[in-house]
Structure formats: C-alpha cells, structure tokens
PDB file of C-alpha atoms in Angstrom:
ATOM      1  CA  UNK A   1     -74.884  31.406  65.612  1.00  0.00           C
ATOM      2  CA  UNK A   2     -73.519  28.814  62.822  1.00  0.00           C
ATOM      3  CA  UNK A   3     -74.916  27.912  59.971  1.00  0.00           C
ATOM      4  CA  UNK A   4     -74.201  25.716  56.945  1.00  0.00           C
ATOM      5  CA  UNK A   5     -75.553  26.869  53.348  1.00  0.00           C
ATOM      6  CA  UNK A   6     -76.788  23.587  51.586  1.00  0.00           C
ATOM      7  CA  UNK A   7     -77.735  25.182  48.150  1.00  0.00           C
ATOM      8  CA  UNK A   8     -79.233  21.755  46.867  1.00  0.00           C
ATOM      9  CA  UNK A   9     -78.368  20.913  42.845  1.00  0.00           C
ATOM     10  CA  UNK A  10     -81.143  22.823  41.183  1.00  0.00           C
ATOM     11  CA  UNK A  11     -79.938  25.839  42.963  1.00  0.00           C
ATOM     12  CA  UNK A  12     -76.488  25.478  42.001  1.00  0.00           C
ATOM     13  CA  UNK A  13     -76.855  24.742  38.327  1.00  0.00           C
ATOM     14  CA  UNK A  14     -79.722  27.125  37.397  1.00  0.00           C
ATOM     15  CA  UNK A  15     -80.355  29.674  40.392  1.00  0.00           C
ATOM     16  CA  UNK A  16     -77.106  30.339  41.951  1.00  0.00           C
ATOM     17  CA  UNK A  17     -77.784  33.568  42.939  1.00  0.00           C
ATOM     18  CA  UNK A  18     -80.145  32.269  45.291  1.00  0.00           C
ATOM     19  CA  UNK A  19     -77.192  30.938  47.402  1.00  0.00           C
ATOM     20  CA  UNK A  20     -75.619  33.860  47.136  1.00  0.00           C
ATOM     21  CA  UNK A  21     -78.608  36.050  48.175  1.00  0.00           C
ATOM     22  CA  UNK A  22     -78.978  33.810  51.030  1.00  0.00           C
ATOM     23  CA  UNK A  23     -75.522  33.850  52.130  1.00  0.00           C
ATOM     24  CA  UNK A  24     -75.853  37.347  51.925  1.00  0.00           C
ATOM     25  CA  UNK A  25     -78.516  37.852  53.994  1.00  0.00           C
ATOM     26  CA  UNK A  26     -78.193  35.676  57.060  1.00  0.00           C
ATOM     27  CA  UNK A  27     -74.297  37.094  57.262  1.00  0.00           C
ATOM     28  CA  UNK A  28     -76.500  40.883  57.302  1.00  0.00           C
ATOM     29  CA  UNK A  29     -78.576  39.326  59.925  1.00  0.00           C
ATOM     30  CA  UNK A  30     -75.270  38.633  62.035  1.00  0.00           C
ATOM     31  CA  UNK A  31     -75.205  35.144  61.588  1.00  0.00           C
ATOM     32  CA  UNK A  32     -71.995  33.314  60.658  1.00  0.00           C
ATOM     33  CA  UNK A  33     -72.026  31.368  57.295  1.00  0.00           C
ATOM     34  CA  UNK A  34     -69.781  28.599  56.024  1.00  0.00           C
ATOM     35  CA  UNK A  35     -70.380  26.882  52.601  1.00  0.00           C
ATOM     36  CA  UNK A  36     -69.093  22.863  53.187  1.00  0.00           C
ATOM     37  CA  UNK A  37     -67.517  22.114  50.171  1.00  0.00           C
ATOM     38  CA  UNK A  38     -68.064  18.953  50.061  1.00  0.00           C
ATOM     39  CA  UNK A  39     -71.701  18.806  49.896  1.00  0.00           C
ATOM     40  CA  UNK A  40     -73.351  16.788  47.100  1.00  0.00           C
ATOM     41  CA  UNK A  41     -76.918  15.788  46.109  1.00  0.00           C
ATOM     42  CA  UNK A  42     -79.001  14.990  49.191  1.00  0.00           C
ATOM     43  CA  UNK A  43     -80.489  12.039  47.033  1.00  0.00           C
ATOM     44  CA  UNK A  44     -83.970  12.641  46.522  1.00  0.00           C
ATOM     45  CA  UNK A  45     -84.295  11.741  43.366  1.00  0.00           C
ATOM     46  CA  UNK A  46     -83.174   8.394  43.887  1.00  0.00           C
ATOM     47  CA  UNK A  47     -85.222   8.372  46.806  1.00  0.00           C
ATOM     48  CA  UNK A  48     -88.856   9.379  45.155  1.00  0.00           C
ATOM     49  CA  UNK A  49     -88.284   7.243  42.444  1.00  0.00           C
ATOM     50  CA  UNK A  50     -87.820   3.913  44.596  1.00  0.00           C
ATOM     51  CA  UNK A  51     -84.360   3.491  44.715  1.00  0.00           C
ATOM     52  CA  UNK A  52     -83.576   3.551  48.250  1.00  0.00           C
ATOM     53  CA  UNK A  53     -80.592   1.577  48.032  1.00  0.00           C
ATOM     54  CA  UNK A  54     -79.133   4.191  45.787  1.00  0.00           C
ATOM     55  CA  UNK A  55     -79.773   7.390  47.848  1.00  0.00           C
ATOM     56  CA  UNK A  56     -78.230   5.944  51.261  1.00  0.00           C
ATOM     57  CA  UNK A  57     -75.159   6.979  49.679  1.00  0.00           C
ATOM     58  CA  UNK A  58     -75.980  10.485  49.410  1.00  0.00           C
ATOM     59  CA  UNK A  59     -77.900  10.733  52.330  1.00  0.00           C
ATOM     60  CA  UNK A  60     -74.845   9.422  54.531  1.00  0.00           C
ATOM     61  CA  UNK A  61     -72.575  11.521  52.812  1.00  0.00           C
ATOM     62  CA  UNK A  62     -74.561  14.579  53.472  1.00  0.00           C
ATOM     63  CA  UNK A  63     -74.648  13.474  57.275  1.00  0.00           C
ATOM     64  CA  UNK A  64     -70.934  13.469  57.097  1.00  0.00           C
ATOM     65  CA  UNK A  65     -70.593  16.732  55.740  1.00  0.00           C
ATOM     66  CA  UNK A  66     -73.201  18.796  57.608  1.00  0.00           C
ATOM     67  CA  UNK A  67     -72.440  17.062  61.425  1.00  0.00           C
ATOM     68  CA  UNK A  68     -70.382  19.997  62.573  1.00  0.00           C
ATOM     69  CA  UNK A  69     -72.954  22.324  61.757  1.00  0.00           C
ATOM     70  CA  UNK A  70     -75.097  23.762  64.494  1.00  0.00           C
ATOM     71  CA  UNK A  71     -77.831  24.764  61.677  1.00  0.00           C
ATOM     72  CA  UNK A  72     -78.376  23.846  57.936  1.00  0.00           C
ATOM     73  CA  UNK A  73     -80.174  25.988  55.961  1.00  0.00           C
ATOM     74  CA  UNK A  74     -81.602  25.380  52.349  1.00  0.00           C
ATOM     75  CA  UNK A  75     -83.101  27.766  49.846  1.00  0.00           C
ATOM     76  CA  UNK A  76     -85.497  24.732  49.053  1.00  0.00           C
ATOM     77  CA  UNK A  77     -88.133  23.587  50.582  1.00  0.00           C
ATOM     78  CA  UNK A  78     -88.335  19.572  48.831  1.00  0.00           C
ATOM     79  CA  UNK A  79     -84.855  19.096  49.509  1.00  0.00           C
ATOM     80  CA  UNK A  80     -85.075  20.398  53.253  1.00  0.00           C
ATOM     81  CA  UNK A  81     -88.369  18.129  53.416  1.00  0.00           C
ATOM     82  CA  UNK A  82     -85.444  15.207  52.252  1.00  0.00           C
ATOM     83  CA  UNK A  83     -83.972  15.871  55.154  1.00  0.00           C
ATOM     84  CA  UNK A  84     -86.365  16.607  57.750  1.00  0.00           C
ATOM     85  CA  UNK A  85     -88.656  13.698  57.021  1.00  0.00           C
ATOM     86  CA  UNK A  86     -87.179  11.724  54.764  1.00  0.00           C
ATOM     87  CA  UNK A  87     -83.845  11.100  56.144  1.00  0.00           C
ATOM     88  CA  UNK A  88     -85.144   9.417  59.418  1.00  0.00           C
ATOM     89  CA  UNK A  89     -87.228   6.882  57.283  1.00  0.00           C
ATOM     90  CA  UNK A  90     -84.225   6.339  54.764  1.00  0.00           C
ATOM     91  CA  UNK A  91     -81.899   5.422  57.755  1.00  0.00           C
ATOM     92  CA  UNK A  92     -84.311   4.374  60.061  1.00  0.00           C
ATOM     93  CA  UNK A  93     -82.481   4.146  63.971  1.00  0.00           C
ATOM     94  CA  UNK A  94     -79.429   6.782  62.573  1.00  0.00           C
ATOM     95  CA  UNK A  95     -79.203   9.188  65.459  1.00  0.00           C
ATOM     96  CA  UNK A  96     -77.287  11.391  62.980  1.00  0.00           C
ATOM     97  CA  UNK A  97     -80.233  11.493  60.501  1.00  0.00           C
ATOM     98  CA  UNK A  98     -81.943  12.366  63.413  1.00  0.00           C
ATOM     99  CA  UNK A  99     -80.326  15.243  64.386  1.00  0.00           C
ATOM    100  CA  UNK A 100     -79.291  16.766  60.951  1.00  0.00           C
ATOM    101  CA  UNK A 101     -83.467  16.414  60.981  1.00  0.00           C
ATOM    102  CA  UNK A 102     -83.491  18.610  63.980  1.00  0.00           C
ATOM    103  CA  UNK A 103     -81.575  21.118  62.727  1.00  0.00           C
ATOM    104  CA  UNK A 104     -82.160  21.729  59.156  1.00  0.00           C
ATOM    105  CA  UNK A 105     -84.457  24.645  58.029  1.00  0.00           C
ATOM    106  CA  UNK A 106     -85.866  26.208  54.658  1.00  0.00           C
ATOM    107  CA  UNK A 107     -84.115  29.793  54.662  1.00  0.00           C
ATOM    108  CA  UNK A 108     -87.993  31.800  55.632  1.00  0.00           C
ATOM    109  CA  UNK A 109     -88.899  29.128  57.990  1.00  0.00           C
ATOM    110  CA  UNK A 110     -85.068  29.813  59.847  1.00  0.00           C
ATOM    111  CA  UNK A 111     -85.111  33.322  59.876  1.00  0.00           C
ATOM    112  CA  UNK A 112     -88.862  33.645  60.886  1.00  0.00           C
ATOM    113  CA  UNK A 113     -88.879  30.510  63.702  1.00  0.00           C
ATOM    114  CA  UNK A 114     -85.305  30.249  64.752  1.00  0.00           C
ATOM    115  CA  UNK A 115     -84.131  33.867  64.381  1.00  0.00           C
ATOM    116  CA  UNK A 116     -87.232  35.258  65.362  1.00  0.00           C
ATOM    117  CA  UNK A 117     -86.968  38.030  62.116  1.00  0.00           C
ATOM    118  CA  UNK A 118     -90.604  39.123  60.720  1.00  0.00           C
ATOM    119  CA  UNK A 119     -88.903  42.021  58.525  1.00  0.00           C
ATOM    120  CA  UNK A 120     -85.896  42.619  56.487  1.00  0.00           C
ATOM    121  CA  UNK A 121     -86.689  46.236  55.208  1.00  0.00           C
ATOM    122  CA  UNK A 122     -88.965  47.953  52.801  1.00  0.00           C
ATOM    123  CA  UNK A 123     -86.671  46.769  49.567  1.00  0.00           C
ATOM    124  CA  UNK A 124     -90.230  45.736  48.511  1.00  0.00           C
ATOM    125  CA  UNK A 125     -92.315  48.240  48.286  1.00  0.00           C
ATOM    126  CA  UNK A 126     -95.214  48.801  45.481  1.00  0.00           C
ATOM    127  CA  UNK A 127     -93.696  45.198  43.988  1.00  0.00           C
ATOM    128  CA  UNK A 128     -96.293  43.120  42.713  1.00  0.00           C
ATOM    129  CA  UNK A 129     -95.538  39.433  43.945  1.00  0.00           C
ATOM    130  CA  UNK A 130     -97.192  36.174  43.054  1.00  0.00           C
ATOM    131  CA  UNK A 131     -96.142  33.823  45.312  1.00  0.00           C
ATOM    132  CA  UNK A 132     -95.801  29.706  44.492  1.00  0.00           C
ATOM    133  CA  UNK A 133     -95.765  27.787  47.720  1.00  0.00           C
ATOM    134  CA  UNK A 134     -94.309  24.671  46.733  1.00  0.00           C
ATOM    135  CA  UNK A 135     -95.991  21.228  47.542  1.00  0.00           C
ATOM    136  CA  UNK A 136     -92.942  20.118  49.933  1.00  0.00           C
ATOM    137  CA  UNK A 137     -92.841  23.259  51.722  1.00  0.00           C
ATOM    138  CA  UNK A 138     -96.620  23.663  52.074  1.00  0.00           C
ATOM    139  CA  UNK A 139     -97.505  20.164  52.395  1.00  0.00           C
ATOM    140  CA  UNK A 140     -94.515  18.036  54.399  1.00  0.00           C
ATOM    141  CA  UNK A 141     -92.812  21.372  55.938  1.00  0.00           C
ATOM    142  CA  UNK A 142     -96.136  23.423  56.696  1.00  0.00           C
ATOM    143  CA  UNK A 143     -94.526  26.509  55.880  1.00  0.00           C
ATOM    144  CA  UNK A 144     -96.984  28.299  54.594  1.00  0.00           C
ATOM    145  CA  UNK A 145     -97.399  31.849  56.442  1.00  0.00           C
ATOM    146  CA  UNK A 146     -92.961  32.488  56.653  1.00  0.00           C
ATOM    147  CA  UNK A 147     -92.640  33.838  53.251  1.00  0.00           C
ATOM    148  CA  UNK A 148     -95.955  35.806  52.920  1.00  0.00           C
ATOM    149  CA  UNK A 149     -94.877  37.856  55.858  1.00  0.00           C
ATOM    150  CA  UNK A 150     -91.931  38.648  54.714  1.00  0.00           C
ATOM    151  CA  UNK A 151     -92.419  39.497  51.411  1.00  0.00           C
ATOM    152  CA  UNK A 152     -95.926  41.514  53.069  1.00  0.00           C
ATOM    153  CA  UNK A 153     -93.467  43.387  55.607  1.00  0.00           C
ATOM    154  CA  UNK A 154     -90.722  44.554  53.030  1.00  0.00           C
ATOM    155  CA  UNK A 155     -93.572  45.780  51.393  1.00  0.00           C
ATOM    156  CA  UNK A 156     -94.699  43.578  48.586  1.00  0.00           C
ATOM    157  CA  UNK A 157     -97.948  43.419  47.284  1.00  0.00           C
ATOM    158  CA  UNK A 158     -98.681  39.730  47.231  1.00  0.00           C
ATOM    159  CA  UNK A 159    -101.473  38.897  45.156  1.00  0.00           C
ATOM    160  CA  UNK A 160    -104.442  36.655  45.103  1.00  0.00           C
ATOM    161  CA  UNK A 161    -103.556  33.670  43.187  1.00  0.00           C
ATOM    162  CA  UNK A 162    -106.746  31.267  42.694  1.00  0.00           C
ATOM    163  CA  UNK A 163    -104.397  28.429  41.684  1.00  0.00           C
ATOM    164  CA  UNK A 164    -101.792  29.675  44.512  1.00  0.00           C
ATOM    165  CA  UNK A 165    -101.880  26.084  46.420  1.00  0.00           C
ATOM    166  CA  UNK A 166    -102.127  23.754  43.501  1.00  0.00           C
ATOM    167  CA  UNK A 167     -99.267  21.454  42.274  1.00  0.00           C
ATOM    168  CA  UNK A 168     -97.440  22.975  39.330  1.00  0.00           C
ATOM    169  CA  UNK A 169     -96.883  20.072  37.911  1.00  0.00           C
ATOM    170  CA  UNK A 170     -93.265  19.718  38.304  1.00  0.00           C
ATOM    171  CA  UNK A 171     -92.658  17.413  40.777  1.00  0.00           C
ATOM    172  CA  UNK A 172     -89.131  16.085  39.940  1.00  0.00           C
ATOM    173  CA  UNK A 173     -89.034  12.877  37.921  1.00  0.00           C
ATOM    174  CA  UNK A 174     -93.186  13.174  37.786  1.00  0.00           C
ATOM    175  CA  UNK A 175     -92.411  15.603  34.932  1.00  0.00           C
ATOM    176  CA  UNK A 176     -90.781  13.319  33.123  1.00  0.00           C
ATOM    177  CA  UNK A 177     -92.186  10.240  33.178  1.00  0.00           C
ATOM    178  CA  UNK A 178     -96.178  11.923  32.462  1.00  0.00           C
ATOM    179  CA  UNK A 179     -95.114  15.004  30.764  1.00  0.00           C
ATOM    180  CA  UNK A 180     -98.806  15.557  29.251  1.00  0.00           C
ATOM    181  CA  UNK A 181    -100.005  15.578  32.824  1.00  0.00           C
ATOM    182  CA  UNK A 182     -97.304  17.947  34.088  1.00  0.00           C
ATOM    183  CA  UNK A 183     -98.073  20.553  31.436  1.00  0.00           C
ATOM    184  CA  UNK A 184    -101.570  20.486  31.818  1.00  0.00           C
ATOM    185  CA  UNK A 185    -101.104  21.228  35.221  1.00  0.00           C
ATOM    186  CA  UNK A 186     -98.581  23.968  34.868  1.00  0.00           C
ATOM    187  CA  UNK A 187    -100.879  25.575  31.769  1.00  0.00           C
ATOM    188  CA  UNK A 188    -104.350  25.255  34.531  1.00  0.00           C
ATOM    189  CA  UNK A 189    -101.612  27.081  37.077  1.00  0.00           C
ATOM    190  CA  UNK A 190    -100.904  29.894  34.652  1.00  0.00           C
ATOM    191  CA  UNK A 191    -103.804  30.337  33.172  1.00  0.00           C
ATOM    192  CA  UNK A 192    -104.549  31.947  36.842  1.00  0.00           C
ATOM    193  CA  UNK A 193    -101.708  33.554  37.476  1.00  0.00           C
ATOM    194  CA  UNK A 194    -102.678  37.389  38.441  1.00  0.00           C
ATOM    195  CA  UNK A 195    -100.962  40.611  37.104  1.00  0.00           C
ATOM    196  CA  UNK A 196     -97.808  40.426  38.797  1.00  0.00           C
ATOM    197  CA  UNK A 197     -94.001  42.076  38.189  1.00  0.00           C
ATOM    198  CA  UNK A 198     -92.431  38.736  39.451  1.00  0.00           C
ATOM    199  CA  UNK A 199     -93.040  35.187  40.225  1.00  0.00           C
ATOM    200  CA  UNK A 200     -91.285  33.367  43.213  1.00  0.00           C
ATOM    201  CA  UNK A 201     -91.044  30.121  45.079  1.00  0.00           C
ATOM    202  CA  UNK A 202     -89.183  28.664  47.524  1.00  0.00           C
ATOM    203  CA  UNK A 203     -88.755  26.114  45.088  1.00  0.00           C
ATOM    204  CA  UNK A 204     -86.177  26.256  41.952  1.00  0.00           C
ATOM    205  CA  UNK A 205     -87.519  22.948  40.189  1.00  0.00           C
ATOM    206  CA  UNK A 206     -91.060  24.795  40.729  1.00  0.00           C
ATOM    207  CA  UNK A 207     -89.727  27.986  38.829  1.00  0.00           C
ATOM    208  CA  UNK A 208     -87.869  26.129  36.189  1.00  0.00           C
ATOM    209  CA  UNK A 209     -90.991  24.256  35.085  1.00  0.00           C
ATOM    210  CA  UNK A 210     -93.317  27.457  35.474  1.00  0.00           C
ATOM    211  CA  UNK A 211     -90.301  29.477  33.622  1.00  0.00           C
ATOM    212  CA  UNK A 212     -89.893  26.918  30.950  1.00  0.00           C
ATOM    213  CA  UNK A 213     -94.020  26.762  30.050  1.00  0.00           C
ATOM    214  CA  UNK A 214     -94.359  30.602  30.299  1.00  0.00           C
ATOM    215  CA  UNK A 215     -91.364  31.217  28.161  1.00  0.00           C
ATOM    216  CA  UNK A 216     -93.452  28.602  25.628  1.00  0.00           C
ATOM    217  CA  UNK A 217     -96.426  30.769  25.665  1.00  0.00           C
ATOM    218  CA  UNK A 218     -95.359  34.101  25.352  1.00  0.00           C
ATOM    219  CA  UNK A 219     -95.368  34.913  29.214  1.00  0.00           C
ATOM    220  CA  UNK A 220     -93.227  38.072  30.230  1.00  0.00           C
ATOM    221  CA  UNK A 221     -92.919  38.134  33.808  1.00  0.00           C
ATOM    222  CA  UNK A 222     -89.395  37.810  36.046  1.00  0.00           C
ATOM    223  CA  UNK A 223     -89.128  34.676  37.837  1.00  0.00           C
ATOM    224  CA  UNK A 224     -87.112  35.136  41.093  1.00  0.00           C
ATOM    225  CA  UNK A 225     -86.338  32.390  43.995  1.00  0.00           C
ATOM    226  CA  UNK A 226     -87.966  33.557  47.394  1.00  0.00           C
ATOM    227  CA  UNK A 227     -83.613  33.717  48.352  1.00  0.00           C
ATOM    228  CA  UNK A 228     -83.054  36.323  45.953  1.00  0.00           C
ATOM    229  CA  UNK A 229     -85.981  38.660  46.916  1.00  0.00           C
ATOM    230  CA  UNK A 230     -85.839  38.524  50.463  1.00  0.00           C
ATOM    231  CA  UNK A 231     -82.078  39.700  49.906  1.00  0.00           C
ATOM    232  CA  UNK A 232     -83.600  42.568  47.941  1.00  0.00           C
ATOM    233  CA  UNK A 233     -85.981  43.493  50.491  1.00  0.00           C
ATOM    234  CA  UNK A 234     -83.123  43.917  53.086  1.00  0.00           C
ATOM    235  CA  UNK A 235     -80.451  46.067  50.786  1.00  0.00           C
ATOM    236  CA  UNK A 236     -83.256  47.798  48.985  1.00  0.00           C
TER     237      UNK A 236
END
C-alpha cells in the first residue's frame, strides 16, 4: 500500500513532528510512505473566507501533485475536510477532485477504516489524555470514535471533558476577525478542561489557539498533536 503524507501548513510551521510521527508510524505499520515535495497550501483559507477564485489555484495544484498517489493522508482533520468535501464543490464536475476526495483520509480515520488497525501498543499506559475533537473532523468528517480507541487501546486514560465537543474558538480566520469571541470561547473550553498530563487534537490550529490562551493564564499542561501520540503509543 502507497501513501502520500500531506502535512498541511500549520503542521509544517509549528508541529512538524507530527509529520514525522506519522511518517513514522504508517512505515511501522508496513505501509510505504512518500512525502511529494511539491505540495503547497490546499487553500482553505482562501476558500472559508470567500475567495474562491483565489483557492482554485491551490486546490488544482494539490490535484496535480497528489494524482499518483493511491492514498493521501493528513494529520488534520479541516484540511482533509478541504479536500473531501470541499474540493468537489470548489471544482464542481473535476473528476480529479473527485477522486483525490475518494482517497484522502485523516491519519486515525486511515489506519482505523482503511487499515483496519484498532491498536498500536500499550506506549500509553496510566497517561492521562484530554482529547479535543476538532469541529472539521467531528462535524464534516464524522470521525469521532477513531482516535478515542486508539488512544483507549494503547492505554490512555481519556478523560471526561464537559466542554469536549464545543468549538474552541479557533476556527482559522474566525479568530481573527472576532478575536473577543474566539477567546471567550477558548477561556469557557478551558475553564473545563479536566486534570490531564496532555492535551491533543487532531487539529494543530485547534492546539495553537488552546496552547496560546493556556500559556496566557498560567496553564501547565503538554499539548501534543493526536500524530505524535499515536507514534508514542506504538514505540512505547
């Protein structure tokens, strides 16, 4: 099996040893990797804030890079949402949008629906986890259950999280453009967050903005993408 590593811009600039991680772990799993080099933004920020015109660019050029690939494979869940549902509407009749949407995956949702892979190892165990399910991967990928079970399975303690499916706020150029709101929401997130040793998400703009607001207020706790700890769960 083939796949392509798309590690997406937030990954690359601030969490590049999610990519890593990632690479490292489907190659463990026996699955070939190769890293296109040409790969750029898949242009959803263009896209979300109206400027359609803008992200065709990207979007085709990401087409053109990824079409030899018989998987692609994100360590994000809003930029595999891009290109799952996103890509189709952008380029509406492109059978190659259509079929880079067929075969793209968030790294859990691959190795848990395509590879068929429920555990990775006990590199977990006695962890306390609080887990962020992102609003693209939740909402427009369903994934939901993927990265509980294999956090639960290498042995994590995931804990209840009463704010565990509410927005953190981030949500890419939202943030920006109604930064009171976007605090407030990451503050009402936090202010539930249980007693754990680490935070993680599928999501790195999710953990930047949680980072960034607990780092304001005095909040010790590691922040780790859902890449890097599923790696650690399989080398122990």
């Amino acid at each position: 099996m083939r796949v392509a590593l798309f590690i997406t811009c937030l990954a690359d600039q601030f969490y590049a040893e999610a990519g890593v991680a990632a690479v490292r772990l489907l190659r463990a799993l026996g699955v070939e990797v190769d890293f296109p080099q040409g790969q750029t933004c898949c242009g959803q920020p263009a896209f979300n804030a109206g400027y359609w015109d803008e992200a065709r660019p990207l979007a085709k050029r990401t087409l053109e890079v990824f079409e030899e690939a018989e998987y692609v494979v994100l360590p994000s869940g809003s930029c595999t949402s891009m290109v799952k549902n996103h890509y189709p509407e952008l380029l509406p009749g492109n059978r190659k949008a259509l079929a880079m949407a067929e075969k793209t995956f968030e790294l859990s949702q691959f190795l848990v629906r395509v590879l068929g892979v429920e555990k990775l190892g006990e590199g977990l165990k006695g962890r306390k986890v609080a887990y962020h399910p992102g609003c693209h991967a939740l909402r427009e990928l369903g994934v939901r259950e993927e990265p509980l079970l294999l956090l639960k399975n290498a042995g994590a303690e995931v804990l209840p999280w009463e704010a565990a499916e509410e927005c953190c706020g981030f949500g890419g150029l939202f943030s920006v453009k109604l930064p009171e709101v976007s605090l407030a929401m990451a503050d009402r997130k936090l202010a539930t967050l249980p007693k754990a040793e680490v935070l993680t998400s599928t999501d790195a703009g999710c953990l930047l903005h949680l980072a960034g607001r607990m780092a304001k207020k005095g909040q010790g706790i590691r922040v780790a993408p859902l890449a890097t700890l599923l790696w650690e769960a399989y080398a122990g």
